Amino acid sequence: MAATTDREGGPTMADDVMLEIEIDSTDEATVRAIEEALAEVGPQRWGQTREVVTILTIAAGAVALVNALLDLKKRLEKPATPPPTIVIKNVNRLELNISDATSETLRELIESSSD
């Protein structure tokens, strides 16, 4: 069987990884647009939080996560209004602001989830 690679040629990971997406907004239209952008990795919205943020969890293989998050980053770079701050966190509570995300930094965040 041939090895699978992501869009930028990096190796894939076989197991699903769970990440937490913290959106600095509770605006329903904004959150729904982000959920739709991440639809391929099955975002699940947390119930009410005490903070004025919305939390989504996503779980998928590493390649799907990297690709979906980079696609979301591209969408956020072209809005008519400033996008909310979005922070990606792994199970070890390491975090990455989506505006700083690259294929490499996302892979590092995902790989550190399985350590």
PDB file of C-alpha atoms in Angstrom:
ATOM      1  CA  MET A   1       0.000   0.000   0.000  1.00  0.00           C
ATOM      2  CA  ALA A   2       1.327   3.447  -0.925  1.00  0.00           C
ATOM      3  CA  ALA A   3       1.994   5.970   1.793  1.00  0.00           C
ATOM      4  CA  THR A   4      -0.524   8.785   2.007  1.00  0.00           C
ATOM      5  CA  THR A   5       0.584  12.395   2.130  1.00  0.00           C
ATOM      6  CA  ASP A   6      -1.153  15.671   2.805  1.00  0.00           C
ATOM      7  CA  ARG A   7      -1.379  18.603   0.371  1.00  0.00           C
ATOM      8  CA  GLU A   8       2.118  19.773   1.154  1.00  0.00           C
ATOM      9  CA  GLY A   9       3.728  16.344   0.977  1.00  0.00           C
ATOM     10  CA  GLY A  10       3.873  15.630   4.709  1.00  0.00           C
ATOM     11  CA  PRO A  11       3.196  12.135   6.056  1.00  0.00           C
ATOM     12  CA  THR A  12      -0.237  11.255   7.325  1.00  0.00           C
ATOM     13  CA  MET A  13      -1.268   9.799  10.647  1.00  0.00           C
ATOM     14  CA  ALA A  14      -3.634   6.833  10.705  1.00  0.00           C
ATOM     15  CA  ASP A  15      -5.481   7.555  13.955  1.00  0.00           C
ATOM     16  CA  ASP A  16      -8.064  10.268  14.443  1.00  0.00           C
ATOM     17  CA  VAL A  17      -6.956  13.219  16.542  1.00  0.00           C
ATOM     18  CA  MET A  18      -9.272  15.487  18.521  1.00  0.00           C
ATOM     19  CA  LEU A  19      -8.705  19.230  18.618  1.00  0.00           C
ATOM     20  CA  GLU A  20     -10.595  22.022  20.326  1.00  0.00           C
ATOM     21  CA  ILE A  21     -11.411  25.157  18.360  1.00  0.00           C
ATOM     22  CA  GLU A  22     -11.998  28.269  20.493  1.00  0.00           C
ATOM     23  CA  ILE A  23     -13.824  31.010  18.586  1.00  0.00           C
ATOM     24  CA  ASP A  24     -13.723  34.474  20.137  1.00  0.00           C
ATOM     25  CA  SER A  25     -17.379  35.053  19.283  1.00  0.00           C
ATOM     26  CA  THR A  26     -20.846  33.869  20.190  1.00  0.00           C
ATOM     27  CA  ASP A  27     -22.424  35.421  17.091  1.00  0.00           C
ATOM     28  CA  GLU A  28     -24.536  32.636  15.603  1.00  0.00           C
ATOM     29  CA  ALA A  29     -23.901  33.566  11.955  1.00  0.00           C
ATOM     30  CA  THR A  30     -20.144  33.694  12.518  1.00  0.00           C
ATOM     31  CA  VAL A  31     -20.037  30.382  14.372  1.00  0.00           C
ATOM     32  CA  ARG A  32     -22.300  28.673  11.834  1.00  0.00           C
ATOM     33  CA  ALA A  33     -20.047  29.839   8.959  1.00  0.00           C
ATOM     34  CA  ILE A  34     -17.021  28.358  10.742  1.00  0.00           C
ATOM     35  CA  GLU A  35     -18.891  25.111  11.413  1.00  0.00           C
ATOM     36  CA  GLU A  36     -19.798  24.904   7.727  1.00  0.00           C
ATOM     37  CA  ALA A  37     -16.184  25.554   6.715  1.00  0.00           C
ATOM     38  CA  LEU A  38     -15.083  22.678   8.982  1.00  0.00           C
ATOM     39  CA  ALA A  39     -17.949  20.347   7.979  1.00  0.00           C
ATOM     40  CA  GLU A  40     -15.636  17.683   6.551  1.00  0.00           C
ATOM     41  CA  VAL A  41     -14.071  17.106   9.989  1.00  0.00           C
ATOM     42  CA  GLY A  42     -17.376  16.959  11.893  1.00  0.00           C
ATOM     43  CA  PRO A  43     -17.329  19.948  14.256  1.00  0.00           C
ATOM     44  CA  GLN A  44     -19.316  19.459  17.461  1.00  0.00           C
ATOM     45  CA  ARG A  45     -20.379  22.537  19.394  1.00  0.00           C
ATOM     46  CA  TRP A  46     -19.987  22.491  23.166  1.00  0.00           C
ATOM     47  CA  GLY A  47     -22.925  23.498  25.307  1.00  0.00           C
ATOM     48  CA  GLN A  48     -22.939  26.908  26.898  1.00  0.00           C
ATOM     49  CA  THR A  49     -19.615  28.085  28.273  1.00  0.00           C
ATOM     50  CA  ARG A  50     -19.073  30.732  30.934  1.00  0.00           C
ATOM     51  CA  GLU A  51     -16.918  32.766  28.620  1.00  0.00           C
ATOM     52  CA  VAL A  52     -17.922  34.806  25.604  1.00  0.00           C
ATOM     53  CA  VAL A  53     -16.414  32.255  23.262  1.00  0.00           C
ATOM     54  CA  THR A  54     -17.771  29.306  21.352  1.00  0.00           C
ATOM     55  CA  ILE A  55     -15.987  25.970  21.598  1.00  0.00           C
ATOM     56  CA  LEU A  56     -16.064  23.366  18.832  1.00  0.00           C
ATOM     57  CA  THR A  57     -14.337  20.014  18.855  1.00  0.00           C
ATOM     58  CA  ILE A  58     -13.191  18.313  15.687  1.00  0.00           C
ATOM     59  CA  ALA A  59     -11.804  14.838  15.243  1.00  0.00           C
ATOM     60  CA  ALA A  60     -10.358  13.339  12.102  1.00  0.00           C
ATOM     61  CA  GLY A  61      -7.143  12.050  10.645  1.00  0.00           C
ATOM     62  CA  ALA A  62      -4.182  14.397  10.625  1.00  0.00           C
ATOM     63  CA  VAL A  63      -4.360  15.147   6.913  1.00  0.00           C
ATOM     64  CA  ALA A  64      -8.067  16.012   7.029  1.00  0.00           C
ATOM     65  CA  LEU A  65      -7.519  18.271  10.053  1.00  0.00           C
ATOM     66  CA  VAL A  66      -4.564  20.101   8.516  1.00  0.00           C
ATOM     67  CA  ASN A  67      -6.377  20.597   5.214  1.00  0.00           C
ATOM     68  CA  ALA A  68      -9.646  21.744   6.830  1.00  0.00           C
ATOM     69  CA  LEU A  69      -7.890  24.189   9.161  1.00  0.00           C
ATOM     70  CA  LEU A  70      -5.744  25.658   6.387  1.00  0.00           C
ATOM     71  CA  ASP A  71      -8.879  26.072   4.239  1.00  0.00           C
ATOM     72  CA  LEU A  72     -10.579  27.847   7.165  1.00  0.00           C
ATOM     73  CA  LYS A  73      -7.551  30.114   7.579  1.00  0.00           C
ATOM     74  CA  LYS A  74      -7.775  31.098   3.885  1.00  0.00           C
ATOM     75  CA  ARG A  75     -11.483  31.897   4.239  1.00  0.00           C
ATOM     76  CA  LEU A  76     -10.811  34.054   7.290  1.00  0.00           C
ATOM     77  CA  GLU A  77      -8.167  36.071   5.454  1.00  0.00           C
ATOM     78  CA  LYS A  78     -10.749  37.445   2.981  1.00  0.00           C
ATOM     79  CA  PRO A  79     -13.730  38.632   5.058  1.00  0.00           C
ATOM     80  CA  ALA A  80     -15.576  41.906   4.660  1.00  0.00           C
ATOM     81  CA  THR A  81     -15.487  42.305   8.450  1.00  0.00           C
ATOM     82  CA  PRO A  82     -12.645  41.355  10.787  1.00  0.00           C
ATOM     83  CA  PRO A  83     -12.822  37.656  11.681  1.00  0.00           C
ATOM     84  CA  PRO A  84     -12.968  36.440  15.273  1.00  0.00           C
ATOM     85  CA  THR A  85      -9.808  35.184  16.912  1.00  0.00           C
ATOM     86  CA  ILE A  86      -9.669  31.405  16.607  1.00  0.00           C
ATOM     87  CA  VAL A  87      -7.360  29.312  18.783  1.00  0.00           C
ATOM     88  CA  ILE A  88      -6.741  25.611  18.143  1.00  0.00           C
ATOM     89  CA  LYS A  89      -5.914  23.488  21.211  1.00  0.00           C
ATOM     90  CA  ASN A  90      -4.862  19.861  21.476  1.00  0.00           C
ATOM     91  CA  VAL A  91      -5.493  17.416  24.317  1.00  0.00           C
ATOM     92  CA  ASN A  92      -2.239  18.500  25.986  1.00  0.00           C
ATOM     93  CA  ARG A  93      -3.568  22.102  26.033  1.00  0.00           C
ATOM     94  CA  LEU A  94      -0.937  23.307  23.570  1.00  0.00           C
ATOM     95  CA  GLU A  95      -2.456  26.008  21.411  1.00  0.00           C
ATOM     96  CA  LEU A  96      -2.011  27.756  18.092  1.00  0.00           C
ATOM     97  CA  ASN A  97      -3.743  30.851  16.759  1.00  0.00           C
ATOM     98  CA  ILE A  98      -5.194  30.009  13.349  1.00  0.00           C
ATOM     99  CA  SER A  99      -3.715  33.192  11.877  1.00  0.00           C
ATOM    100  CA  ASP A 100      -0.253  31.739  12.630  1.00  0.00           C
ATOM    101  CA  ALA A 101      -1.078  28.244  11.362  1.00  0.00           C
ATOM    102  CA  THR A 102       0.966  26.557   8.675  1.00  0.00           C
ATOM    103  CA  SER A 103       0.920  22.975   7.527  1.00  0.00           C
ATOM    104  CA  GLU A 104       4.037  22.360   9.621  1.00  0.00           C
ATOM    105  CA  THR A 105       2.789  24.010  12.833  1.00  0.00           C
ATOM    106  CA  LEU A 106      -0.554  22.205  12.558  1.00  0.00           C
ATOM    107  CA  ARG A 107       1.199  18.849  12.104  1.00  0.00           C
ATOM    108  CA  GLU A 108       3.366  19.591  15.167  1.00  0.00           C
ATOM    109  CA  LEU A 109       0.261  20.411  17.228  1.00  0.00           C
ATOM    110  CA  ILE A 110      -1.449  17.219  16.051  1.00  0.00           C
ATOM    111  CA  GLU A 111       1.617  15.032  16.599  1.00  0.00           C
ATOM    112  CA  SER A 112       2.082  16.379  20.127  1.00  0.00           C
ATOM    113  CA  SER A 113      -1.495  15.224  20.862  1.00  0.00           C
ATOM    114  CA  SER A 114      -0.429  11.611  20.531  1.00  0.00           C
ATOM    115  CA  ASP A 115       2.675  11.863  22.729  1.00  0.00           C
TER     116      ASP A 115
END
